[in-house]
Short mmCIF file of C-alpha atoms and ligand atoms in Angstrom, two decimals:
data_model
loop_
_atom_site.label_atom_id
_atom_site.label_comp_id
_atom_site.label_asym_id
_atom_site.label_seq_id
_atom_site.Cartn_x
_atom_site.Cartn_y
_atom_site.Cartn_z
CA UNK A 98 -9.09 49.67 -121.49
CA UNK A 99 -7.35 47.58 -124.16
CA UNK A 100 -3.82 47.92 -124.55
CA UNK A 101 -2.15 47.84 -127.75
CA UNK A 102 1.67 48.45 -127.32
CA UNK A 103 4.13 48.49 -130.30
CA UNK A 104 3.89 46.29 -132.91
CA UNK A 105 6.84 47.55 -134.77
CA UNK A 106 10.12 47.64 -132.37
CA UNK A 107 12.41 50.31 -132.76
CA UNK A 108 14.42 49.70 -136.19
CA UNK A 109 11.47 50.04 -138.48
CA UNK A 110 11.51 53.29 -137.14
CA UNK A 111 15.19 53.78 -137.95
CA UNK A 112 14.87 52.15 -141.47
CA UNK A 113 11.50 54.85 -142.35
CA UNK A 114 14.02 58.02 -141.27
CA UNK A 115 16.44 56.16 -143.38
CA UNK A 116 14.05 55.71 -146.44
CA UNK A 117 12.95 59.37 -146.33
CA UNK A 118 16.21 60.55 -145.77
CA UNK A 119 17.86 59.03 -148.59
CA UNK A 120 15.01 60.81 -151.19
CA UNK A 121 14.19 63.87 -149.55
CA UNK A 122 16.52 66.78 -148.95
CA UNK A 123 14.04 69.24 -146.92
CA UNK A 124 14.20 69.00 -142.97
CA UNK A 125 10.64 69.42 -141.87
CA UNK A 126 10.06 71.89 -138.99
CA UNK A 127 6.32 71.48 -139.42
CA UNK A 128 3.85 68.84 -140.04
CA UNK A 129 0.58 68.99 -141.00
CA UNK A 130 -1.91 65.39 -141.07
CA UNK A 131 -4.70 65.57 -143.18
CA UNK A 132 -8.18 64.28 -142.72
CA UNK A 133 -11.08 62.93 -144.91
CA UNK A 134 -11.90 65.42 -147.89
CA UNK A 135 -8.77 67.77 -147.37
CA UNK A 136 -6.00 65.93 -148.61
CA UNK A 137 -5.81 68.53 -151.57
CA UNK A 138 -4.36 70.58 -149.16
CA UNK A 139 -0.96 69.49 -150.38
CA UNK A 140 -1.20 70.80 -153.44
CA UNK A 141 0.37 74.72 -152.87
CA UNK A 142 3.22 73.34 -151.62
CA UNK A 143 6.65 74.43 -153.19
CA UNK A 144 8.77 71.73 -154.38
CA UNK A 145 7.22 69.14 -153.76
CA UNK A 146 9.03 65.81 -153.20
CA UNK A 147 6.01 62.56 -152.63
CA UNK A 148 6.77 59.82 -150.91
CA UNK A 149 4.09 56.81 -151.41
CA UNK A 150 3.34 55.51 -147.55
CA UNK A 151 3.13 52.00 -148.73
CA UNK A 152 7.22 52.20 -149.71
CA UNK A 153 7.89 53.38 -146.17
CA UNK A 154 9.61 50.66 -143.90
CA UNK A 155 7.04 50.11 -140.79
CA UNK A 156 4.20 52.20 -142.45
CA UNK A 157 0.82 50.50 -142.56
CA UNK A 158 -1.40 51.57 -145.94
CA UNK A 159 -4.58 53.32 -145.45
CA UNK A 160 -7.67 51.48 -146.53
CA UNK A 161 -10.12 54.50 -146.68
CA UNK A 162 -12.02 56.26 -149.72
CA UNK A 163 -10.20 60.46 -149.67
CA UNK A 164 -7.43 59.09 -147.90
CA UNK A 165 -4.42 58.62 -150.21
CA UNK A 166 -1.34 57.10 -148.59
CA UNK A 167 1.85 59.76 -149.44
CA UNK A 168 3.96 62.06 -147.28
CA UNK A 169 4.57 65.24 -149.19
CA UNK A 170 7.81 67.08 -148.39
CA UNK A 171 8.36 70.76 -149.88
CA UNK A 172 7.99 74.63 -148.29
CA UNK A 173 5.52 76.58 -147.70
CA UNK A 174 5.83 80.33 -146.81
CA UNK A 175 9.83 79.66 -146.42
CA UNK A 176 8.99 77.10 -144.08
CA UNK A 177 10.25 73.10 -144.76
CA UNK A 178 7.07 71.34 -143.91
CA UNK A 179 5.52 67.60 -144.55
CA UNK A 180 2.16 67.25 -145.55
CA UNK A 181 0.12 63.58 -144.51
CA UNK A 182 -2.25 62.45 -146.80
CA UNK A 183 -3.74 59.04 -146.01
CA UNK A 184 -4.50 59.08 -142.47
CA UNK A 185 -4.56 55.38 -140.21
CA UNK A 186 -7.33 54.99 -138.33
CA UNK A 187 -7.68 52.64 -135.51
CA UNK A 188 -11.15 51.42 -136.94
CA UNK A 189 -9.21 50.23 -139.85
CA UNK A 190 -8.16 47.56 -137.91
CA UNK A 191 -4.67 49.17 -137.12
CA UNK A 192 -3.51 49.19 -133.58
CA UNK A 193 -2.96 52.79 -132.20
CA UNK A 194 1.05 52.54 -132.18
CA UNK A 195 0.48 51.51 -136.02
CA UNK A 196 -1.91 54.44 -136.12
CA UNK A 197 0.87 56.57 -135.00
CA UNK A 198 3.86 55.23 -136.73
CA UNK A 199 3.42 58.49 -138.74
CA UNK A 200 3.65 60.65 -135.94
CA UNK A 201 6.47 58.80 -134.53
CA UNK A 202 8.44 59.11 -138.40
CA UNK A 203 7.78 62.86 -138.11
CA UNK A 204 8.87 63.63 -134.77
CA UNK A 205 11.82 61.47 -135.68
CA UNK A 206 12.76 63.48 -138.45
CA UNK A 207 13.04 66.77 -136.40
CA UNK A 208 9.64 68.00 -136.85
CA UNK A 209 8.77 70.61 -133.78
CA UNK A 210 5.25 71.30 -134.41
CA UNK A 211 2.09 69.50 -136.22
CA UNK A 212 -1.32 70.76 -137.45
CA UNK A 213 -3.93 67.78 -136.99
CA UNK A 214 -7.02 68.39 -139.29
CA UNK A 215 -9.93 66.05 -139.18
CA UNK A 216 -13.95 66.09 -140.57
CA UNK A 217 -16.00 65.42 -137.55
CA UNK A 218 -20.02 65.64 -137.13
CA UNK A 219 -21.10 68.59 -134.90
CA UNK A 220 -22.67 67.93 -131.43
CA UNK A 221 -23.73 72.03 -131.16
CA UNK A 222 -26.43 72.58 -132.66
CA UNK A 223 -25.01 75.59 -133.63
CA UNK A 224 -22.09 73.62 -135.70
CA UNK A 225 -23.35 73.96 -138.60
CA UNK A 226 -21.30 71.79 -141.77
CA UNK A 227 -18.67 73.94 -143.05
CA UNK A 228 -17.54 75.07 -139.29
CA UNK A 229 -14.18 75.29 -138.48
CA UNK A 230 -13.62 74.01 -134.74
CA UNK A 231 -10.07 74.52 -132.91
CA UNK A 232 -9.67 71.47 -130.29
CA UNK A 233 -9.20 72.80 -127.25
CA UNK A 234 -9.64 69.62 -125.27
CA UNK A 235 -10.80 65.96 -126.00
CA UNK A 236 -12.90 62.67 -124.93
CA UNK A 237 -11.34 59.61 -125.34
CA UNK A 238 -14.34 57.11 -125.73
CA UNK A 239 -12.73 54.68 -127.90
CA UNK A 240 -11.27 52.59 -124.87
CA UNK A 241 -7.67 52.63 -126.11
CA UNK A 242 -4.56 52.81 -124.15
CA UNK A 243 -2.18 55.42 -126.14
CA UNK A 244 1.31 54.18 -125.84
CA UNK A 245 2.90 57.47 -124.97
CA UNK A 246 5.85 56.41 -122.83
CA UNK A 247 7.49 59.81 -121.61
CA UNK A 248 6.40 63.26 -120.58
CA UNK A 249 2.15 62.50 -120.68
CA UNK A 250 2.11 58.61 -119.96
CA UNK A 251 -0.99 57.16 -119.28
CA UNK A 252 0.14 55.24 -116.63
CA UNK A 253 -2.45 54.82 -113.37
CA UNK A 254 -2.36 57.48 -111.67
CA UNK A 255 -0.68 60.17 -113.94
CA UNK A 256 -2.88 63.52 -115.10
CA UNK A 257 -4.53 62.97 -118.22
CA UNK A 258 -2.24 63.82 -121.30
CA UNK A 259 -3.70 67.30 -122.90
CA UNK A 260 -1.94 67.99 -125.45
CA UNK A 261 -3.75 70.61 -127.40
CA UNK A 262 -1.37 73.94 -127.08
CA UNK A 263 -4.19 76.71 -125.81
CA UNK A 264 -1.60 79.43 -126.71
CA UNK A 265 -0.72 78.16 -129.88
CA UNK A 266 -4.48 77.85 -130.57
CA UNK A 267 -5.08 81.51 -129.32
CA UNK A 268 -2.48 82.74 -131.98
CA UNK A 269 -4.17 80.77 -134.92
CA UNK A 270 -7.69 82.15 -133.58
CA UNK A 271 -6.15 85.62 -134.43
CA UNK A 272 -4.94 84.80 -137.59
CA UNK A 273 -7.98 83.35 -138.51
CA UNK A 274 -10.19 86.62 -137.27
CA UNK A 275 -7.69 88.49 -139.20
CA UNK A 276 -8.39 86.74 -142.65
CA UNK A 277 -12.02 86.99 -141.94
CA UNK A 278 -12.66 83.28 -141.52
CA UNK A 279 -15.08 82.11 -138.48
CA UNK A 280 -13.69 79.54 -136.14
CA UNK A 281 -15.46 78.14 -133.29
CA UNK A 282 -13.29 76.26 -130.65
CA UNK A 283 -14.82 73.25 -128.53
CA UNK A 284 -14.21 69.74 -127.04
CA UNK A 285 -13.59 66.68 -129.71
CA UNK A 286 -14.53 63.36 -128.86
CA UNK A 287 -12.94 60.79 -130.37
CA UNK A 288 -14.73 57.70 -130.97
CA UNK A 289 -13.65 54.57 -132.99
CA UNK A 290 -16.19 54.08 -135.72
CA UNK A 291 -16.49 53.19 -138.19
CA UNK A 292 -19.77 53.24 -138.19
CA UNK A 293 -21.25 57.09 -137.70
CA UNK A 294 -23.33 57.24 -134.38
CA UNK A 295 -26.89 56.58 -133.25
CA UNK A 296 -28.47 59.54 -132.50
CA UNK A 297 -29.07 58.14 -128.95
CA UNK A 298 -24.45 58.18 -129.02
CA UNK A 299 -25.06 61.91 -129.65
CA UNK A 300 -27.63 62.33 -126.82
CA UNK A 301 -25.42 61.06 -124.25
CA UNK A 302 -22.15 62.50 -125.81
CA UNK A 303 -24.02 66.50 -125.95
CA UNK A 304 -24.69 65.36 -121.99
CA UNK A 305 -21.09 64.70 -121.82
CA UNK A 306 -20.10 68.23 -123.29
CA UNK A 307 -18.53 67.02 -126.56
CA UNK A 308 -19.25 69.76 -128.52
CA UNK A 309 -18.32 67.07 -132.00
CA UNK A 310 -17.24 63.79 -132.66
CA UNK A 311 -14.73 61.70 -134.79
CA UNK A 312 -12.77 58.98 -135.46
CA UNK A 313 -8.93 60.14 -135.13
CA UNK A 314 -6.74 62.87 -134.00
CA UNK A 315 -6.56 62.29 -130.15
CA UNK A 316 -4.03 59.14 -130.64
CA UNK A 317 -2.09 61.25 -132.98
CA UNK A 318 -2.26 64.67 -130.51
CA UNK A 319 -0.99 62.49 -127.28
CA UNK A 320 1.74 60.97 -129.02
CA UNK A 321 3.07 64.06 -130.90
CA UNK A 322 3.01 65.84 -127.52
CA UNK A 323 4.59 63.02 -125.58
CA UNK A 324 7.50 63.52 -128.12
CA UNK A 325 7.60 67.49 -127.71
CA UNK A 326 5.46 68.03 -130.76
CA UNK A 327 3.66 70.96 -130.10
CA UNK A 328 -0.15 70.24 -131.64
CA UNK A 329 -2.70 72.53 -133.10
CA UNK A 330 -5.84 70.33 -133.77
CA UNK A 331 -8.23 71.47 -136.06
CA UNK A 332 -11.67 70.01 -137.18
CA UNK A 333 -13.87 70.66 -140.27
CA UNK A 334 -17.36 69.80 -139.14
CA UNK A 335 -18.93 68.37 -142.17
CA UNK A 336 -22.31 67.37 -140.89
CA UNK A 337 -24.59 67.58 -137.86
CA UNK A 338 -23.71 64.57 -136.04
CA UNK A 339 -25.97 61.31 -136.39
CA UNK A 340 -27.80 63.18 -139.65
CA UNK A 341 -29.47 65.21 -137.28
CA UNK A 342 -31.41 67.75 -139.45
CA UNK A 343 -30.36 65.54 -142.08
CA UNK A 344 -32.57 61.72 -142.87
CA UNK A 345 -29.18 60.50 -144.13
CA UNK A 346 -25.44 60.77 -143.39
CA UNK A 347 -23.01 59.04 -145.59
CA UNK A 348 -18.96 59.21 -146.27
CA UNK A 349 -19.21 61.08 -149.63
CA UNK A 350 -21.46 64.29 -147.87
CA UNK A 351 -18.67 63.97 -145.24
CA UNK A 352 -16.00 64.52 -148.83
CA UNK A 353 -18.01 66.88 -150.16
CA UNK A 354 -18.12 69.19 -147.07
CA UNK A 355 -14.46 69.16 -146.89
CA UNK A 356 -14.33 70.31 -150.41
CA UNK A 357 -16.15 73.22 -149.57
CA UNK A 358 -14.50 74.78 -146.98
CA UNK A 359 -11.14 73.58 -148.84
CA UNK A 360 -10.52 77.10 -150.09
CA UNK A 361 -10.56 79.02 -146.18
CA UNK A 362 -8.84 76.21 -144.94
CA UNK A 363 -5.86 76.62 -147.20
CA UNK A 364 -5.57 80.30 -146.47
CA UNK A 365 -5.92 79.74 -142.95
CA UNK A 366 -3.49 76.69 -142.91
CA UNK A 367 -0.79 78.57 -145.52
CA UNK A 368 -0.84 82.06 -142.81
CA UNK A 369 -0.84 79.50 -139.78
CA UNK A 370 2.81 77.84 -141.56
CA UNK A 371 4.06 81.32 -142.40
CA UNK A 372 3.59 82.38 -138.53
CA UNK A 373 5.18 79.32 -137.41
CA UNK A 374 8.01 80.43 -139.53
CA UNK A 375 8.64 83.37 -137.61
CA UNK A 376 9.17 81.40 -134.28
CA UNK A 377 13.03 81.27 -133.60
CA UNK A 378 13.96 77.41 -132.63
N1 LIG B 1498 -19.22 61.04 -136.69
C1 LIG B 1498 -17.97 60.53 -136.59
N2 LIG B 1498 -16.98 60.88 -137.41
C2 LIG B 1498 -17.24 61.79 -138.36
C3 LIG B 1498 -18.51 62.35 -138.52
C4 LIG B 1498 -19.57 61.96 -137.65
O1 LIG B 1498 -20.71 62.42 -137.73
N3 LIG B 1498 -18.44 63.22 -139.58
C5 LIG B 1498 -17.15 63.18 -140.01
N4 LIG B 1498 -16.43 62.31 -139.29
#
């Protein structure tokens, strides 16, 4: 296991809140990070007040083609939320507490709940691109520690941090049944690229009972949950993992995917804020 702790001590943390408070007015309730291909989701929010990442004390810039590097404040359904675009991966050469900084910013600024999305390859056979998969539990094979230093530490010896919220997930399920939009649920592994997988990888990972695979999400779940974030993880599945039924499997099929099912995804992801809306605090 490699550890990574902090690379930023506490005040960067302090001087981010600072920077966003200073230019934004809204108090997020709800955040939503968003992954390859579906950063467009931003764009039906209300008011909107962008933040570039790269003028945000502490926050590292994202180096990755769909990925775009702002925080976007504004409502949605009467509901104060943050939108990430411009996720940080580890494979980026970031260290997970970098990778998290984000996560750490919106807990920090009062956020209560988060909505992970992510493209990942499907393991199922039966994942077909365009699939919407709820995490509902997760293997870490990318040999990280998370720093996650309260309720879900990974200290020897303590449980396993899960920090995908079943009943939450259960709720959106509904909603989703209710707008007509399929959704699958399954077991995310996370593993750290950035290269996509041999299909051998996908072999052993189907043996493992990862039902798809990508390269994010689980450092951002466990530390959002360690802070009393409740998480909703979502993934797009935007190919069959290792090109399988595919000769080829490249970034820009992976874009193109998430494009697609862009226009469910926003319906699902604009009823799933309104809902959270109606929870009291
Ligand atoms: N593997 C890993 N990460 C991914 C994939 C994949 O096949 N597709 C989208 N993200």
């Amino acid at each position: 296991m490699i550890t990574d702790g902090p690379s930023h001590p506490e005040p960067a943390l302090d001087r981010a809140v600072a920077h966003v408070r200073a230019r934004v007015s809204n108090r997020p309730r709800l955040g939503l990070i968003l992954g390859s291909g579906l950063s467009d989701l931003a764009d039906v929010v209300e008011h909107p007040v962008v933040l570039e990442t790269a003028d945000i004390p502490g926050y590292q810039g994202s180096t990755v083609q769909g990925h775009k590097g702002r925080l976007v404040f504004g409502r949605l359904e009467g509901v104060d939320v943050v939108f990430v675009q411009g996720r940080l991966h580890v494979y980026e050469g970031h260290s997970v507490a970098d990778a998290t900084f984000p996560v750490r910013l919106l807990a920090a600024l009062g956020v209560e709940g988060l909505i992970i999305t992510n493209a990942a390859g499907g393991i199922r056979t039966d994942f077909v691109p365009g699939t919407l998969m709820w995490i509902t539990d997760h293997i870490p094979f990318a040999f990280r520690d998370i720093p996650a230093p309260t309720s879900v530490s990974s200290r020897p010896g303590r449980e396993a941090p899960t920090p995908w919220d079943l009943e939450w997930t259960s709720r959106a399920a509904d909603i989703a049944d209710r707008l007509g939009i399929p959704t699958r649920s399954g077991t995310y592994l996370w593993t750290l690229g950035p290269s996509y997988e041999t299909k051998a990888e996908i072999r052993m990972f189907a043996g493992f009972g990862a039902d798809a695979v990508g390269m994010s999400t689980v450092p951002e779940a466990i530390v959002a949950r360690d802070l009393s974030v409740e998480v909703l993880g979502i993934s797009t599945i935007t190919n069959h993992a290792a090109g399988l039924g595919h000769e080829t499997l490249d970034h820009s099929e992976v874009l193109e995917v998430g494009r697609q099912v862009r226009a469910d995804l926003q319906r699902l992801i604009t009823a799933l804020v309104g809902e959270f809306g109606t929870r009291s605090r």
